[in-house]
PDB file of C-alpha atoms in Angstrom:
ATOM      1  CA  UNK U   1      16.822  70.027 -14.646  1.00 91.00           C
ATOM      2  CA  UNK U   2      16.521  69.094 -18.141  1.00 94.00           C
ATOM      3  CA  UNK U   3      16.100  65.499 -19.286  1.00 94.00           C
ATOM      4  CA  UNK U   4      16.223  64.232 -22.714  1.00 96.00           C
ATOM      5  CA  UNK U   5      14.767  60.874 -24.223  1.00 97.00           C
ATOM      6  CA  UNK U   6      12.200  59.128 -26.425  1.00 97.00           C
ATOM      7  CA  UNK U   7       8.720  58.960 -24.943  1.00 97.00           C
ATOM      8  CA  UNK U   8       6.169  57.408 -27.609  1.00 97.00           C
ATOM      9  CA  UNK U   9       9.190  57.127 -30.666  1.00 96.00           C
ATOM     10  CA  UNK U  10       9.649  61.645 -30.290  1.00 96.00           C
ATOM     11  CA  UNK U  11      12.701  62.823 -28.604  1.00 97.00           C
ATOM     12  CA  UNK U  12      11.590  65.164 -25.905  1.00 96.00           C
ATOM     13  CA  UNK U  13      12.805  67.051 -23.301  1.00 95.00           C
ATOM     14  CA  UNK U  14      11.193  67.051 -20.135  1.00 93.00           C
ATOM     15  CA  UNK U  15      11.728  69.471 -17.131  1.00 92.00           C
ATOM     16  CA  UNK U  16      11.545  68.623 -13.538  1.00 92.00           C
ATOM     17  CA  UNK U  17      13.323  68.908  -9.697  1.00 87.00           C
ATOM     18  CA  UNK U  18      15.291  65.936 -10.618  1.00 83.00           C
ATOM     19  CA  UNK U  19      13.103  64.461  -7.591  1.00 88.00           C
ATOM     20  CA  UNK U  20       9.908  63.172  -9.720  1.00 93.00           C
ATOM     21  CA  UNK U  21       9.253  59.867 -10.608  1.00 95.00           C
ATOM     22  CA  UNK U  22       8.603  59.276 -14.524  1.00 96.00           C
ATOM     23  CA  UNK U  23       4.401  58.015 -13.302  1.00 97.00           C
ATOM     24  CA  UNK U  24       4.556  61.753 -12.289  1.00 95.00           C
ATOM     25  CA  UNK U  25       6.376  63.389 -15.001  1.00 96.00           C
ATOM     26  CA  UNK U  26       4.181  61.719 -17.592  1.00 96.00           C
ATOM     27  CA  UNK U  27       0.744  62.229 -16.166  1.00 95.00           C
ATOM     28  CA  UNK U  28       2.004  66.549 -16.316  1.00 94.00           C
ATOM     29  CA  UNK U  29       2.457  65.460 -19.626  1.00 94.00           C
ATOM     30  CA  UNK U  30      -0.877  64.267 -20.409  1.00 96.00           C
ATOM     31  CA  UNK U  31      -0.281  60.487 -20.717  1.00 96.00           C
ATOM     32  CA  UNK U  32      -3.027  58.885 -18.776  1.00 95.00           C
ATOM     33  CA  UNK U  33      -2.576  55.206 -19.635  1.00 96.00           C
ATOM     34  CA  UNK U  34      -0.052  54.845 -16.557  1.00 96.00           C
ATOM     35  CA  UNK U  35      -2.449  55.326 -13.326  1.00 95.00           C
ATOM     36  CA  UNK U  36      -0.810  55.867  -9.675  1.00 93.00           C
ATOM     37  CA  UNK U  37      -1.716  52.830  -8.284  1.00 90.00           C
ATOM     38  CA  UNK U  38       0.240  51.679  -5.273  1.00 90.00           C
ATOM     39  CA  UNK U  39       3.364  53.565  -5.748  1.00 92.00           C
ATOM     40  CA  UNK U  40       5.815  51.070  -4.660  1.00 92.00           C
ATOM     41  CA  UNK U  41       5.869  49.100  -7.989  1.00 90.00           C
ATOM     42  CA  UNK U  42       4.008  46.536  -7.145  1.00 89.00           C
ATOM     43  CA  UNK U  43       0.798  46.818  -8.900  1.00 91.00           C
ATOM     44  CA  UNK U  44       1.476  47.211 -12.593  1.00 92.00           C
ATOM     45  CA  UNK U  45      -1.078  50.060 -13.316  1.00 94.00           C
ATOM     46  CA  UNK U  46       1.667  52.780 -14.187  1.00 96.00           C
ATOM     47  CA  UNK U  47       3.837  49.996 -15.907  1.00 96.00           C
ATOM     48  CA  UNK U  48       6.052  51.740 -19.560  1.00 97.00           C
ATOM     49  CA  UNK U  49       8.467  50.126 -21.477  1.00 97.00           C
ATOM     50  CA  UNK U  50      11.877  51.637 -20.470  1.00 97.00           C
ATOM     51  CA  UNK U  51      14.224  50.550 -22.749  1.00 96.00           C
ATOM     52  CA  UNK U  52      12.355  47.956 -24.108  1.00 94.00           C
ATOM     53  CA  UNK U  53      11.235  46.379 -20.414  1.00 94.00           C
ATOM     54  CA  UNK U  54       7.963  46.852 -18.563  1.00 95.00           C
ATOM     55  CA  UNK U  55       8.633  48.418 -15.793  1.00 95.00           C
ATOM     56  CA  UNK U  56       6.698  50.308 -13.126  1.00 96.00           C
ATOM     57  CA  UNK U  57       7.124  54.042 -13.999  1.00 97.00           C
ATOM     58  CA  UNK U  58       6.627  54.951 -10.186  1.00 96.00           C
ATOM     59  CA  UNK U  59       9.707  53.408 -10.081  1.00 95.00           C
ATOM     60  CA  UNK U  60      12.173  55.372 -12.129  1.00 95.00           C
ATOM     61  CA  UNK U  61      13.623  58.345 -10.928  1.00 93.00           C
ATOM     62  CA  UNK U  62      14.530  61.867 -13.146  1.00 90.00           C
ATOM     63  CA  UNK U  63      17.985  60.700 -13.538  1.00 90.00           C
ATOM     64  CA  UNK U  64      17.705  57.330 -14.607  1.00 93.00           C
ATOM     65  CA  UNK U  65      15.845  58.791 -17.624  1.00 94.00           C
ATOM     66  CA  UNK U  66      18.682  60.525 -19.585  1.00 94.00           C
ATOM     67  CA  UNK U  67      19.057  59.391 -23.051  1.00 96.00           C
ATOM     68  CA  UNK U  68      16.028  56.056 -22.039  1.00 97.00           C
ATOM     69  CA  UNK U  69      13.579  55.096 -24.646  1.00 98.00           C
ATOM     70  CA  UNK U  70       9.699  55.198 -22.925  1.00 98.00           C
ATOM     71  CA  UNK U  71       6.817  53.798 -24.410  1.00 97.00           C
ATOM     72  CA  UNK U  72       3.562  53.858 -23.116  1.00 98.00           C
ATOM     73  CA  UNK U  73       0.395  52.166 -24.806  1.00 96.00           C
ATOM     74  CA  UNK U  74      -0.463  55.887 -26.147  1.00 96.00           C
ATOM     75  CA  UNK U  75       2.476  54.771 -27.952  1.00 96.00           C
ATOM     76  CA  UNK U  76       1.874  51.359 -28.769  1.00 96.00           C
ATOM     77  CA  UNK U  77      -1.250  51.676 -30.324  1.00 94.00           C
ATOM     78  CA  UNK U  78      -0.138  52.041 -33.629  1.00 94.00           C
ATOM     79  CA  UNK U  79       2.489  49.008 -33.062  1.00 96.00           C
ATOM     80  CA  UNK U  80       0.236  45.791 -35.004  1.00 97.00           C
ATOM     81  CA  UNK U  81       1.275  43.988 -32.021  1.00 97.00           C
ATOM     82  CA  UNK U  82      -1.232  45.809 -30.046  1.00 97.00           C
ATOM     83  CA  UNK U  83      -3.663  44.951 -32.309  1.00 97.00           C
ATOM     84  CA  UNK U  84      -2.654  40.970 -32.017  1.00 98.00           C
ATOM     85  CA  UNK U  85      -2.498  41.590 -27.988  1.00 98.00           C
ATOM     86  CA  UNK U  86      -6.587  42.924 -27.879  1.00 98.00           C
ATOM     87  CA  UNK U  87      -7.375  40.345 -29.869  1.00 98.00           C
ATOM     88  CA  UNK U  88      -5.811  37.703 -28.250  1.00 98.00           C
ATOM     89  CA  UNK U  89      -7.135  39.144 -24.816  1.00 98.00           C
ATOM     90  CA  UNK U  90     -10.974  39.291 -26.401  1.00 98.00           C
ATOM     91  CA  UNK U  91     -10.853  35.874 -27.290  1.00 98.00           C
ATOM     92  CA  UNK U  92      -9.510  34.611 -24.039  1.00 98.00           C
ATOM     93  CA  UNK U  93     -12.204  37.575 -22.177  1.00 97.00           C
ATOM     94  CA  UNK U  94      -9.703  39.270 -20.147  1.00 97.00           C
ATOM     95  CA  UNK U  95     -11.680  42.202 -19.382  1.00 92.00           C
ATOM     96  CA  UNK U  96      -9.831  45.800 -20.109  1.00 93.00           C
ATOM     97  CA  UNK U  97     -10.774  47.688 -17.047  1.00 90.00           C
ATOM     98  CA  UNK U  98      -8.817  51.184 -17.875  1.00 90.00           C
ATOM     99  CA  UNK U  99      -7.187  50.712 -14.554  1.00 92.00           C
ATOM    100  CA  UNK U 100      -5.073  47.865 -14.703  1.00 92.00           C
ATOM    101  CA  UNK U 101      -4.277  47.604 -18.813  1.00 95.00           C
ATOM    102  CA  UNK U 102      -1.011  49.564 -18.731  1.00 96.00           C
ATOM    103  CA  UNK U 103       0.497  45.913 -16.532  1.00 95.00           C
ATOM    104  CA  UNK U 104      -1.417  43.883 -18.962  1.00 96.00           C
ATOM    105  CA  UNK U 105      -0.841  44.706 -22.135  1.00 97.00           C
ATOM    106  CA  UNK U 106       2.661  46.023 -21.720  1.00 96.00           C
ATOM    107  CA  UNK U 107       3.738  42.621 -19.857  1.00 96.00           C
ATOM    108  CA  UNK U 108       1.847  40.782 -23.085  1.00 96.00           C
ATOM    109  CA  UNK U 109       3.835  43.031 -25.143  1.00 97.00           C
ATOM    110  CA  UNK U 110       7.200  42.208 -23.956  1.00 95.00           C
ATOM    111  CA  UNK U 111       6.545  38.644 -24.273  1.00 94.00           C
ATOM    112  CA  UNK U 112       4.998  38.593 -27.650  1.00 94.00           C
ATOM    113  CA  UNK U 113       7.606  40.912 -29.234  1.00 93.00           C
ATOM    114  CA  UNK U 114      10.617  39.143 -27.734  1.00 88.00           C
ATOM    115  CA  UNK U 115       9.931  35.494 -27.505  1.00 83.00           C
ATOM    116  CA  UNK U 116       8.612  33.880 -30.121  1.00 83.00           C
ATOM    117  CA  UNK U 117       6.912  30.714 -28.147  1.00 88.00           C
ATOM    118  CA  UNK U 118       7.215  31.630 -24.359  1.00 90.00           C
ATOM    119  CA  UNK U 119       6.082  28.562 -22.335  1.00 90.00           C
ATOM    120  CA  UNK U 120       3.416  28.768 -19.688  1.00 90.00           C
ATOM    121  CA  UNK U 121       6.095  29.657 -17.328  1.00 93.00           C
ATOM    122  CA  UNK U 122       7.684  32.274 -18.702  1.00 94.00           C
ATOM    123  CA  UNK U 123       3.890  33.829 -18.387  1.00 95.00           C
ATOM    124  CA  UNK U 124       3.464  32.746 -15.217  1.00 93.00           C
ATOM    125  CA  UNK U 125       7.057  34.735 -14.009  1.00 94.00           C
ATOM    126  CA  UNK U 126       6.160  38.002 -16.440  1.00 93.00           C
ATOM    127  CA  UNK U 127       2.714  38.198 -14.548  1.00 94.00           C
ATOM    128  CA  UNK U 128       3.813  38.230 -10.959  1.00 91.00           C
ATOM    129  CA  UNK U 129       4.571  41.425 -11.878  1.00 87.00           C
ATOM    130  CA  UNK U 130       1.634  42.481 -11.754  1.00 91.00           C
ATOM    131  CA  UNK U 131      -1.641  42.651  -9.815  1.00 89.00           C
ATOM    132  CA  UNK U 132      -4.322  42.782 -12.296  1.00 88.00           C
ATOM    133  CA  UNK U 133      -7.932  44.344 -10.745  1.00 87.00           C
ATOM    134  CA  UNK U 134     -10.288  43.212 -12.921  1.00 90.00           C
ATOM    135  CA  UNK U 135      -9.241  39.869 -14.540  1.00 92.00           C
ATOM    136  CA  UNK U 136      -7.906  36.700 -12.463  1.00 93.00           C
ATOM    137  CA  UNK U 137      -3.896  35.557 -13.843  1.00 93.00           C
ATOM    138  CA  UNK U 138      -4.978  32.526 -15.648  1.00 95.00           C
ATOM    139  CA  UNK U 139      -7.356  33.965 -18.322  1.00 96.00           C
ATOM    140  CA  UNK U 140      -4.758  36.757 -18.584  1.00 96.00           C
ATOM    141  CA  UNK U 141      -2.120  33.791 -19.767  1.00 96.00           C
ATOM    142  CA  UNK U 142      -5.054  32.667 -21.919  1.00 96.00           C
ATOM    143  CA  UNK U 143      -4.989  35.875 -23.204  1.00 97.00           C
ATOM    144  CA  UNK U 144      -1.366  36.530 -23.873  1.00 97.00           C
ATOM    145  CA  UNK U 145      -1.403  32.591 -25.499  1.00 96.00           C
ATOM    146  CA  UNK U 146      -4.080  33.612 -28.026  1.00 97.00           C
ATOM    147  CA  UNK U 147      -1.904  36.896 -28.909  1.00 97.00           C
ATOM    148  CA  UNK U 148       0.847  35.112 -29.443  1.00 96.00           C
ATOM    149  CA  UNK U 149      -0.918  32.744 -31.726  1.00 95.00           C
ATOM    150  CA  UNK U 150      -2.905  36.021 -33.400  1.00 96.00           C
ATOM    151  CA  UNK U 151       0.607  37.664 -33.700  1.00 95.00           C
ATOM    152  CA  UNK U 152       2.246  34.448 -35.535  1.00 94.00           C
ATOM    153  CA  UNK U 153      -1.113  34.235 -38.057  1.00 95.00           C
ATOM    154  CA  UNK U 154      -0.999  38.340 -38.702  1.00 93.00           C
ATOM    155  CA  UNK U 155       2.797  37.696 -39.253  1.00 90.00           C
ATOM    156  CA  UNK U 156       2.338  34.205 -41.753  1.00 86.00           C
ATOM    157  CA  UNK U 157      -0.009  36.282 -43.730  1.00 62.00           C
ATOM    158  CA  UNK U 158       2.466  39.143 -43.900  1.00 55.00           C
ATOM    159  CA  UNK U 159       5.345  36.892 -45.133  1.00 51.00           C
ATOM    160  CA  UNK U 160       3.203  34.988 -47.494  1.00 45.00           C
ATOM    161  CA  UNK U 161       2.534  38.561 -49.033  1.00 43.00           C
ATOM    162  CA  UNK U 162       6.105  39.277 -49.512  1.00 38.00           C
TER     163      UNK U 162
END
């Protein structure tokens, strides 16, 4: 079976059973920032954007994939977004593991791109998500505070250009 859809902003097509789960269809194709964790979506560690969403990639079936937009943070690392989430997270010293970042930073991402001043709850719900290894939930809300506030200075400076 054939599928077709945007991993990383390329359409592709991607061959499988129709069986696989998309953590397993994107580790054959070499995209190592989503880890198999616990497999039951509860961990965050193979966490994409589908459609715009984090959501656990060990989740999502072959045929739920037809036509979907993935993103995965080989993807987002051109996005200056990324760039305000690190920095945000290094002044706050969330600690990037390599196992855990895909949850992280893709559940900072969502709420920095779509929400321009989430509250402290809204955090608190988008991390439960989540079970981050190597960094406790409260310095990872630290950290997603201080990228919201890096994203808002990157993008004053930007409009003050214009």
């Amino acid at each position: 079976m054939k599928i077709l859809l945007t991993l990383n902003g390329k359409n592709t097509t991607l061959e499988t059973d129709g069986n696989e789960s998309l953590l397993h269809l994107l580790r054959r194709e070499n995209i190592y920032s989503v880890k198999c964790g616990c497999e039951k979506g509860l961990c965050g560690n193979c966490m994409v954007l589908y459609n715009g969403l984090p959501v656990p990639s060990c989740r999502i079936t072959a045929p739920l994939l037809k036509n979907s937009k993935i993103e995965t943070l080989e993807g987002l690392k051109t996005n200056p977004i990324y760039q305000d989430i690190i920095t945000g997270f290094n002044q706050a010293g969330v600690h990037l593991c390599g196992w855990c970042n895909a949850g992280k930073i893709l559940t900072a991402f969502s709420l920095v791109s779509k929400k321009h001043r989430p509250d402290i709850e809204e955090i608190s719900t988008a991390l439960r998500s989540i079970e981050p290894c190597c960094t406790d939930r409260n310095t990872l809300a630290n950290g997603i505070l201080y990228a919201i506030a890096a994203n808002h200075a990157r993008e004053g400076r930007q409009n003050a250009k214009k």
